[in-house]
């Protein structure tokens, strides 16, 4: 990168910047801002193929459902589709009474006129005026002095005020010094104050001053100081709603917005998933869920992120990145064994201790994925060759109701990791179940269980057990103080093998086949080698016999 000297800083600090850093003493956004979605304008105008009329209508209703009360619907004077869209919303009565639509306009007479025609009959609207104020735009594009740029803003503001009087409807005004982040803060303040003078905001008619990071050119803390400077020096501040509109050129639009809110802003313009010009706008979902993770209700409904993602992708034809905060396919996924283990233990701890009042603190999960419609199995615990016993047993328990003893989990973990490693792919829950079943459950080779009968003889049980070994059927006899014990005795005695039965447990299967029981058996041979097996059957004793046969078949003792 030899050409770094080509780039000079293109942002401006507020005068005596250190005065405007009070935001640094605040550590979280304590209350939600007024949210304004600009998906239908800034978002839509950045799509390769802008949304059709029908898609825009669907998107509008989708935003209403999420809970937005302010929605920028477009630039009605820009073209017929935008104009017609605005008219359709109004004429078909599609705007709920508690929703304000916002429209964008330049400071030109015929455009402002057309904008008000588009708004005829609207109940509540924000008319959003903008003109570009940055040094680069003033010098290179408009070739105008600061005063001439102020005149553009003031004449537009006057015209909007006059037009609003001629039309019925509750009109509010918004002004954006476009390219604010490339503008000297003193000049941005001056031009905003000139517009404020024209609009004369009052408690019943507040004015929105929107401070866009049209291009993100500085670190977020610089933007925050610029915002604090504006908040402290705007005239009639109590009747001004300071709004943020960061773009994401340096990848920090969310940070800009959060620090801008700490610096005193009241309102945020952004989009779902950060769609928008170039690298996009501030992502309202991330902002809202960041707030949520600090215990603040953002006032928007993101309880079903998978559904919101589907609708968004369908309507915009954009793809959500797998690592997109809160929403991406992989953002809650834990493949690593130690992470899975910590998550499994954290969830169990929460369940056992019922520490709801202590707040959410499960390791590796910044929020409870269930709060936004994601699942623990499938979304969080995902299995590949990096995974471990914790995650694998979590899935077997949650999806198949199999509560494996701790020592067996380790062996199943190795088998599953090995399968994933060999296949070089992630394993789905049914594939994990198949590995467990094929490697541990009801194994019948080389020793096959066929049937058994039992008799009570005095205080003992006698077992007659029919098996197949090396293609030959045999009935083996043994005795013990329980049925499994008697079967084990028959096997040891007749097959001339030495082992002890060191662990046994069983439980009914609560998920799926309700009438089945699963047993787990551990045996230890004369050299101390441990083998596990599992058995599945409708009869609990038979399941335990299957488990013993499985353990023996895995042990290598049967020749
Ligand atoms: O990014 C921007 O500056 C804009 C303005 C029109 C507010 O979208
Ligand atoms: Zn923008």
Tab-separated table of N, CA, C and O and ligand atoms in Angstrom, residues 38 41-42 45 72 75 102 104-105 128-131 174-180 210-215 245-247 269 277-278 281, ligand 1:
chain	number	residue	atom	x	y	z
A	38	UNK	N	-35.438	3.782	6.816
A	38	UNK	CA	-35.267	4.383	5.487
A	38	UNK	C	-35.061	3.279	4.435
A	38	UNK	O	-34.489	3.517	3.378
A	41	UNK	N	-36.403	4.027	0.937
A	41	UNK	CA	-35.749	5.090	0.161
A	41	UNK	C	-34.259	4.793	0.032
A	41	UNK	O	-33.811	4.273	-0.976
A	42	UNK	N	-33.489	5.011	1.104
A	42	UNK	CA	-32.039	4.790	1.020
A	42	UNK	C	-31.736	3.327	0.697
A	42	UNK	O	-30.833	3.025	-0.095
A	45	UNK	N	-33.042	2.453	-3.000
A	45	UNK	CA	-32.322	3.082	-4.118
A	45	UNK	C	-30.930	2.474	-4.296
A	45	UNK	O	-30.264	2.725	-5.301
A	72	UNK	N	-39.590	6.292	6.074
A	72	UNK	CA	-39.345	7.110	4.875
A	72	UNK	C	-39.733	6.263	3.663
A	72	UNK	O	-39.144	5.205	3.425
A	75	UNK	N	-38.871	9.183	-2.472
A	75	UNK	CA	-38.564	10.528	-2.982
A	75	UNK	C	-39.610	10.755	-4.067
A	75	UNK	O	-39.348	10.550	-5.256
A	102	UNK	N	-42.514	9.493	5.778
A	102	UNK	CA	-41.530	10.556	5.545
A	102	UNK	C	-41.151	10.539	4.069
A	102	UNK	O	-41.018	9.458	3.483
A	104	UNK	N	-38.578	12.415	1.003
A	104	UNK	CA	-37.350	13.194	0.811
A	104	UNK	C	-37.537	14.177	-0.335
A	104	UNK	O	-38.175	13.862	-1.338
A	105	UNK	N	-36.979	15.375	-0.163
A	105	UNK	CA	-37.028	16.347	-1.260
A	105	UNK	C	-35.760	17.197	-1.281
A	105	UNK	O	-35.162	17.470	-0.239
A	128	UNK	N	-38.832	15.880	4.364
A	128	UNK	CA	-37.393	15.814	4.672
A	128	UNK	C	-36.612	16.553	3.581
A	128	UNK	O	-36.498	16.080	2.459
A	129	UNK	N	-36.092	17.713	3.966
A	129	UNK	CA	-35.326	18.554	3.044
A	129	UNK	C	-33.834	18.304	3.252
A	129	UNK	O	-33.376	18.192	4.390
A	130	UNK	N	-33.084	18.221	2.144
A	130	UNK	CA	-31.637	18.083	2.303
A	130	UNK	C	-30.909	18.887	1.237
A	130	UNK	O	-31.437	19.123	0.146
A	131	UNK	N	-29.744	19.374	1.599
A	131	UNK	CA	-28.790	19.826	0.585
A	131	UNK	C	-27.384	19.563	1.103
A	131	UNK	O	-27.160	19.425	2.305
A	174	UNK	N	-38.118	18.067	8.470
A	174	UNK	CA	-36.785	17.532	8.780
A	174	UNK	C	-35.780	18.187	7.843
A	174	UNK	O	-36.041	18.347	6.645
A	175	UNK	N	-34.633	18.539	8.399
A	175	UNK	CA	-33.562	19.072	7.543
A	175	UNK	C	-32.290	18.241	7.754
A	175	UNK	O	-31.903	17.951	8.893
A	176	UNK	N	-31.639	17.865	6.630
A	176	UNK	CA	-30.345	17.168	6.685
A	176	UNK	C	-29.280	17.981	5.972
A	176	UNK	O	-29.416	18.232	4.768
A	177	UNK	N	-28.228	18.398	6.701
A	177	UNK	CA	-27.054	18.918	5.990
A	177	UNK	C	-26.328	17.704	5.407
A	177	UNK	O	-25.508	17.080	6.082
A	178	UNK	N	-26.700	17.344	4.192
A	178	UNK	CA	-26.147	16.112	3.595
A	178	UNK	C	-24.623	16.214	3.549
A	178	UNK	O	-24.100	17.319	3.365
A	179	UNK	N	-23.948	15.110	3.733
A	179	UNK	CA	-22.480	15.030	3.848
A	179	UNK	C	-21.979	15.798	5.084
A	179	UNK	O	-20.891	16.388	5.072
A	180	UNK	N	-22.775	15.735	6.136
A	180	UNK	CA	-22.445	16.377	7.430
A	180	UNK	C	-21.041	15.993	7.905
A	180	UNK	O	-20.303	16.836	8.425
A	210	UNK	N	-31.396	16.177	11.122
A	210	UNK	CA	-30.782	14.866	10.874
A	210	UNK	C	-29.333	15.087	10.463
A	210	UNK	O	-29.056	15.884	9.568
A	211	UNK	N	-28.420	14.394	11.137
A	211	UNK	CA	-26.989	14.644	10.912
A	211	UNK	C	-26.352	13.413	10.277
A	211	UNK	O	-25.847	12.531	10.980
A	212	UNK	N	-26.393	13.341	8.948
A	212	UNK	CA	-25.983	12.095	8.300
A	212	UNK	C	-24.472	11.895	8.206
A	212	UNK	O	-23.735	12.841	7.933
A	213	UNK	N	-24.093	10.658	8.451
A	213	UNK	CA	-22.743	10.243	8.078
A	213	UNK	C	-22.877	9.761	6.648
A	213	UNK	O	-22.772	8.563	6.385
A	214	UNK	N	-23.113	10.695	5.756
A	214	UNK	CA	-23.377	10.341	4.344
A	214	UNK	C	-22.271	9.438	3.822
A	214	UNK	O	-22.514	8.430	3.162
A	215	UNK	N	-21.028	9.844	4.146
A	215	UNK	CA	-19.887	8.940	3.970
A	215	UNK	C	-19.210	8.884	5.333
A	215	UNK	O	-18.964	9.923	5.953
A	245	UNK	N	-27.978	9.428	11.062
A	245	UNK	CA	-28.191	8.689	9.805
A	245	UNK	C	-26.812	8.218	9.303
A	245	UNK	O	-26.339	8.662	8.273
A	246	UNK	N	-26.167	7.324	10.060
A	246	UNK	CA	-24.815	6.932	9.660
A	246	UNK	C	-24.800	5.905	8.527
A	246	UNK	O	-25.610	4.987	8.490
A	247	UNK	N	-23.838	6.095	7.634
A	247	UNK	CA	-23.524	5.050	6.650
A	247	UNK	C	-22.303	4.283	7.146
A	247	UNK	O	-21.692	4.645	8.140
A	269	UNK	N	-32.129	7.065	11.969
A	269	UNK	CA	-32.580	6.590	10.660
A	269	UNK	C	-31.643	5.457	10.250
A	269	UNK	O	-30.421	5.612	10.269
A	277	UNK	N	-26.907	2.482	0.528
A	277	UNK	CA	-25.843	2.888	-0.398
A	277	UNK	C	-24.483	2.299	-0.011
A	277	UNK	O	-24.099	2.338	1.160
A	278	UNK	N	-23.764	1.835	-0.998
A	278	UNK	CA	-22.399	1.285	-0.830
A	278	UNK	C	-22.349	0.200	0.254
A	278	UNK	O	-22.908	-0.871	0.083
A	281	UNK	N	-26.402	1.360	5.432
A	281	UNK	CA	-26.759	2.279	6.524
A	281	UNK	C	-26.551	1.575	7.859
A	281	UNK	O	-26.172	0.403	7.902
B	1	LIG	O1	-26.895	9.646	3.503
B	1	LIG	C1	-27.443	10.738	3.412
B	1	LIG	O2	-26.852	11.789	3.603
B	1	LIG	C2	-28.846	10.753	3.018
B	1	LIG	C3	-29.528	12.061	3.151
B	1	LIG	C4	-30.502	12.279	2.083
B	1	LIG	C5	-30.106	12.183	4.508
B	1	LIG	O3	-29.406	9.727	2.716
